[in-house]
Amino acid sequence: VGVGLYTIHDAARITRAAPREIRRWMFGYTFKTRGGELATSPPLWHSSIERDDAIGFRDLLELRIVKEFVAHGVHLSVVRAALANARALIGSDYPFTRHRFLTDGRRIFHEALKSSENPLTDVAARQLVFETIIRPSLYAGIEYSRDGKARRWYPMPRTKAVVLDPEVSFGAPTLNGYGIPVETVTSAVRALTTSSACLPPSSCR
């Protein structure tokens, strides 16, 4: 409670990232170099959940940002460098979804990349990616606490009917104000729809 709990498949469905991507980003992976030697790629950051099959609420929100960077052509090594330097600038394990990162926008992103020694980093181009794609969309619906941490997320842009709140139902999508998991409602509707389609009952035999 207060941290949230999402399986890899839950996270994949919500962030639209592939489960394989999430496992690599969150838990690292081993690969063979061109010389045939084994090498390890570390996780982008360590999950707030001490398990290798689940992540927390703030991990989930941060993953959404990473997914969009990668989907729009930002090399993962650049994302890794931006994360590391943004952590140092902001003093947070989750810099991409801190309110300060949002409000300072291009300046913080620029500084995070400029301090990287990665040769793939093109500061001007990556600023444009952040400004035109990430900022308007992925921060919509995130509600922040006074200290700038993401506290809950309303995933439907035009309504607050559904909320992901780590204090409620372990962060699962619920009906706002009721705490009823959306999955429970959709299952009930599905059952009612199936029952209605089977009238008279003999039609479903």
CSV table of C-alpha atoms in Angstrom, one decimal:
chain,number,residue,atom,x,y,z
A,1,VAL,CA,0.0,0.0,0.0
A,2,GLY,CA,1.3,3.4,-1.0
A,3,VAL,CA,3.8,1.9,-3.4
A,4,GLY,CA,1.6,0.2,-5.9
A,5,LEU,CA,2.1,-3.3,-7.4
A,6,TYR,CA,2.0,-4.1,-11.1
A,7,THR,CA,3.0,-7.3,-12.8
A,8,ILE,CA,5.1,-7.0,-16.0
A,9,HIS,CA,2.1,-7.8,-18.1
A,10,ASP,CA,0.0,-5.2,-16.2
A,11,ALA,CA,2.8,-2.6,-16.8
A,12,ALA,CA,3.0,-3.6,-20.5
A,13,ARG,CA,-0.8,-3.1,-21.0
A,14,ILE,CA,-0.7,0.3,-19.3
A,15,THR,CA,2.5,1.7,-20.8
A,16,ARG,CA,2.1,-0.1,-24.2
A,17,ALA,CA,5.7,-1.3,-23.9
A,18,ALA,CA,6.5,-4.9,-24.7
A,19,PRO,CA,7.0,-7.1,-21.6
A,20,ARG,CA,10.5,-7.9,-23.0
A,21,GLU,CA,11.4,-4.2,-23.1
A,22,ILE,CA,10.1,-3.7,-19.5
A,23,ARG,CA,12.2,-6.6,-18.2
A,24,ARG,CA,15.3,-5.4,-19.9
A,25,TRP,CA,14.8,-1.8,-18.7
A,26,MET,CA,13.9,-2.6,-15.2
A,27,PHE,CA,16.0,-5.7,-14.4
A,28,GLY,CA,18.9,-5.6,-16.9
A,29,TYR,CA,20.0,-8.4,-19.2
A,30,THR,CA,23.0,-10.4,-20.3
A,31,PHE,CA,24.2,-10.5,-24.0
A,32,LYS,CA,27.1,-11.7,-26.1
A,33,THR,CA,29.5,-9.1,-27.5
A,34,ARG,CA,30.8,-9.4,-31.1
A,35,GLY,CA,33.8,-11.1,-29.7
A,36,GLY,CA,31.6,-13.8,-28.1
A,37,GLU,CA,32.1,-12.7,-24.5
A,38,LEU,CA,29.2,-12.3,-22.1
A,39,ALA,CA,28.4,-8.7,-21.0
A,40,THR,CA,25.7,-7.3,-18.8
A,41,SER,CA,23.4,-4.3,-19.4
A,42,PRO,CA,22.3,-3.0,-16.0
A,43,PRO,CA,18.7,-1.8,-15.3
A,44,LEU,CA,17.9,1.8,-16.0
A,45,TRP,CA,17.0,2.1,-12.3
A,46,HIS,CA,16.1,-0.2,-9.5
A,47,SER,CA,12.4,-0.8,-8.9
A,48,SER,CA,10.7,0.2,-5.6
A,49,ILE,CA,9.5,-3.4,-5.4
A,50,GLU,CA,12.1,-5.9,-4.4
A,51,ARG,CA,10.9,-8.5,-6.9
A,52,ASP,CA,11.9,-9.5,-10.4
A,53,ASP,CA,8.3,-9.9,-11.7
A,54,ALA,CA,6.7,-6.6,-10.5
A,55,ILE,CA,7.1,-2.9,-10.3
A,56,GLY,CA,5.7,0.0,-8.3
A,57,PHE,CA,3.5,3.0,-9.2
A,58,ARG,CA,6.4,5.5,-9.7
A,59,ASP,CA,8.3,2.9,-11.8
A,60,LEU,CA,5.2,2.6,-14.0
A,61,LEU,CA,5.0,6.4,-14.6
A,62,GLU,CA,8.7,6.6,-15.3
A,63,LEU,CA,8.4,3.7,-17.8
A,64,ARG,CA,5.8,5.6,-19.8
A,65,ILE,CA,8.3,8.4,-20.4
A,66,VAL,CA,11.1,6.0,-21.3
A,67,LYS,CA,8.8,4.2,-23.7
A,68,GLU,CA,8.0,7.4,-25.5
A,69,PHE,CA,11.6,8.5,-25.8
A,70,VAL,CA,12.6,5.2,-27.3
A,71,ALA,CA,9.5,5.1,-29.6
A,72,HIS,CA,10.5,8.4,-31.0
A,73,GLY,CA,14.0,7.4,-31.8
A,74,VAL,CA,16.0,8.4,-28.7
A,75,HIS,CA,18.7,5.8,-28.3
A,76,LEU,CA,18.5,3.8,-25.0
A,77,SER,CA,22.0,4.9,-24.1
A,78,VAL,CA,20.9,8.5,-24.4
A,79,VAL,CA,17.9,7.8,-22.2
A,80,ARG,CA,20.2,6.1,-19.7
A,81,ALA,CA,22.5,9.1,-19.7
A,82,ALA,CA,19.6,11.6,-19.3
A,83,LEU,CA,18.2,9.6,-16.4
A,84,ALA,CA,21.5,9.4,-14.6
A,85,ASN,CA,22.3,13.1,-15.0
A,86,ALA,CA,18.7,14.2,-14.2
A,87,ARG,CA,18.9,12.2,-11.0
A,88,ALA,CA,21.9,14.2,-10.0
A,89,LEU,CA,20.3,17.5,-11.0
A,90,ILE,CA,17.0,16.9,-9.3
A,91,GLY,CA,18.0,14.6,-6.5
A,92,SER,CA,15.3,12.0,-7.2
A,93,ASP,CA,15.3,8.3,-8.2
A,94,TYR,CA,12.4,9.1,-10.5
A,95,PRO,CA,13.5,12.4,-12.2
A,96,PHE,CA,11.4,12.1,-15.4
A,97,THR,CA,8.1,12.3,-13.5
A,98,ARG,CA,9.1,14.8,-10.8
A,99,HIS,CA,7.1,18.0,-11.0
A,100,ARG,CA,10.2,20.0,-11.3
A,101,PHE,CA,11.2,18.1,-14.4
A,102,LEU,CA,7.9,19.0,-15.9
A,103,THR,CA,7.8,22.6,-15.0
A,104,ASP,CA,11.4,23.3,-15.9
A,105,GLY,CA,10.9,21.4,-19.1
A,106,ARG,CA,13.6,22.0,-21.7
A,107,ARG,CA,16.1,23.6,-19.4
A,108,ILE,CA,16.5,20.5,-17.1
A,109,PHE,CA,16.4,18.1,-20.0
A,110,HIS,CA,19.0,20.2,-21.8
A,111,GLU,CA,21.3,20.2,-18.7
A,112,ALA,CA,20.8,16.5,-18.1
A,113,LEU,CA,21.9,15.7,-21.6
A,114,LYS,CA,24.6,18.4,-21.8
A,115,SER,CA,26.4,16.9,-18.8
A,116,SER,CA,26.6,13.5,-20.6
A,117,GLU,CA,29.7,12.4,-22.3
A,118,ASN,CA,27.7,10.1,-24.6
A,119,PRO,CA,28.7,10.8,-28.3
A,120,LEU,CA,25.1,10.0,-29.4
A,121,THR,CA,23.6,12.9,-27.6
A,122,ASP,CA,22.3,15.7,-29.8
A,123,VAL,CA,21.0,18.2,-27.2
A,124,ALA,CA,19.0,20.4,-29.6
A,125,ALA,CA,17.3,17.4,-31.3
A,126,ARG,CA,16.5,15.7,-28.0
A,127,GLN,CA,15.1,18.8,-26.5
A,128,LEU,CA,12.7,19.0,-29.4
A,129,VAL,CA,11.6,15.4,-28.8
A,130,PHE,CA,10.8,16.3,-25.2
A,131,GLU,CA,9.1,19.5,-25.9
A,132,THR,CA,6.9,18.4,-28.8
A,133,ILE,CA,6.0,14.9,-27.8
A,134,ILE,CA,6.5,14.0,-24.2
A,135,ARG,CA,5.6,17.2,-22.4
A,136,PRO,CA,2.0,17.7,-23.8
A,137,SER,CA,0.9,14.1,-23.5
A,138,LEU,CA,2.4,11.9,-20.9
A,139,TYR,CA,2.1,14.4,-18.0
A,140,ALA,CA,-1.6,14.9,-18.5
A,141,GLY,CA,-3.6,13.5,-15.6
A,142,ILE,CA,-0.7,13.2,-13.2
A,143,GLU,CA,-1.4,14.7,-9.8
A,144,TYR,CA,1.5,15.8,-7.6
A,145,SER,CA,2.1,16.1,-3.9
A,146,ARG,CA,3.6,19.2,-2.3
A,147,ASP,CA,7.1,17.9,-2.5
A,148,GLY,CA,6.8,17.3,-6.3
A,149,LYS,CA,6.3,13.6,-6.3
A,150,ALA,CA,3.7,11.9,-8.5
A,151,ARG,CA,0.9,10.7,-6.2
A,152,ARG,CA,-1.8,9.5,-8.5
A,153,TRP,CA,-2.7,9.4,-12.2
A,154,TYR,CA,-5.9,9.8,-14.1
A,155,PRO,CA,-5.3,7.9,-17.4
A,156,MET,CA,-8.3,9.2,-19.3
A,157,PRO,CA,-7.5,12.7,-20.5
A,158,ARG,CA,-11.1,14.2,-20.4
A,159,THR,CA,-12.4,12.7,-17.2
A,160,LYS,CA,-11.3,11.7,-13.7
A,161,ALA,CA,-13.6,8.7,-13.6
A,162,VAL,CA,-10.7,6.2,-13.4
A,163,VAL,CA,-7.6,6.7,-11.3
A,164,LEU,CA,-4.4,4.8,-10.5
A,165,ASP,CA,-3.6,5.6,-6.8
A,166,PRO,CA,-1.0,3.5,-5.0
A,167,GLU,CA,-3.0,4.1,-1.8
A,168,VAL,CA,-6.0,2.3,-3.3
A,169,SER,CA,-6.2,-1.3,-4.4
A,170,PHE,CA,-2.4,-1.5,-4.7
A,171,GLY,CA,-2.5,1.0,-7.6
A,172,ALA,CA,-4.8,-0.9,-9.9
A,173,PRO,CA,-7.1,1.2,-12.0
A,174,THR,CA,-10.2,1.9,-10.0
A,175,LEU,CA,-13.4,4.0,-10.2
A,176,ASN,CA,-12.5,7.3,-8.7
A,177,GLY,CA,-14.2,7.9,-5.3
A,178,TYR,CA,-15.4,4.3,-5.1
A,179,GLY,CA,-12.2,2.3,-5.0
A,180,ILE,CA,-13.8,-0.4,-7.1
A,181,PRO,CA,-11.3,-2.0,-9.5
A,182,VAL,CA,-12.1,-1.3,-13.2
A,183,GLU,CA,-11.4,-5.0,-13.9
A,184,THR,CA,-14.3,-6.0,-11.5
A,185,VAL,CA,-16.7,-3.7,-13.3
A,186,THR,CA,-15.7,-4.8,-16.8
A,187,SER,CA,-16.0,-8.5,-15.7
A,188,ALA,CA,-19.5,-7.8,-14.4
A,189,VAL,CA,-20.5,-6.0,-17.6
A,190,ARG,CA,-19.1,-8.9,-19.6
A,191,ALA,CA,-21.0,-11.4,-17.6
A,192,LEU,CA,-24.3,-9.4,-17.9
A,193,THR,CA,-23.8,-9.1,-21.7
A,194,THR,CA,-23.2,-12.8,-22.0
A,195,SER,CA,-26.3,-13.6,-19.9
A,196,SER,CA,-28.4,-11.2,-22.0
A,197,ALA,CA,-27.2,-12.9,-25.2
A,198,CYS,CA,-28.4,-16.2,-23.8
A,199,LEU,CA,-32.1,-15.5,-23.5
A,200,PRO,CA,-33.8,-17.9,-23.6
A,201,PRO,CA,-31.2,-19.9,-21.7
A,202,SER,CA,-31.6,-22.8,-24.2
A,203,SER,CA,-30.0,-20.6,-26.9
A,204,CYS,CA,-26.6,-20.9,-25.1
A,205,ARG,CA,-26.6,-24.7,-24.8
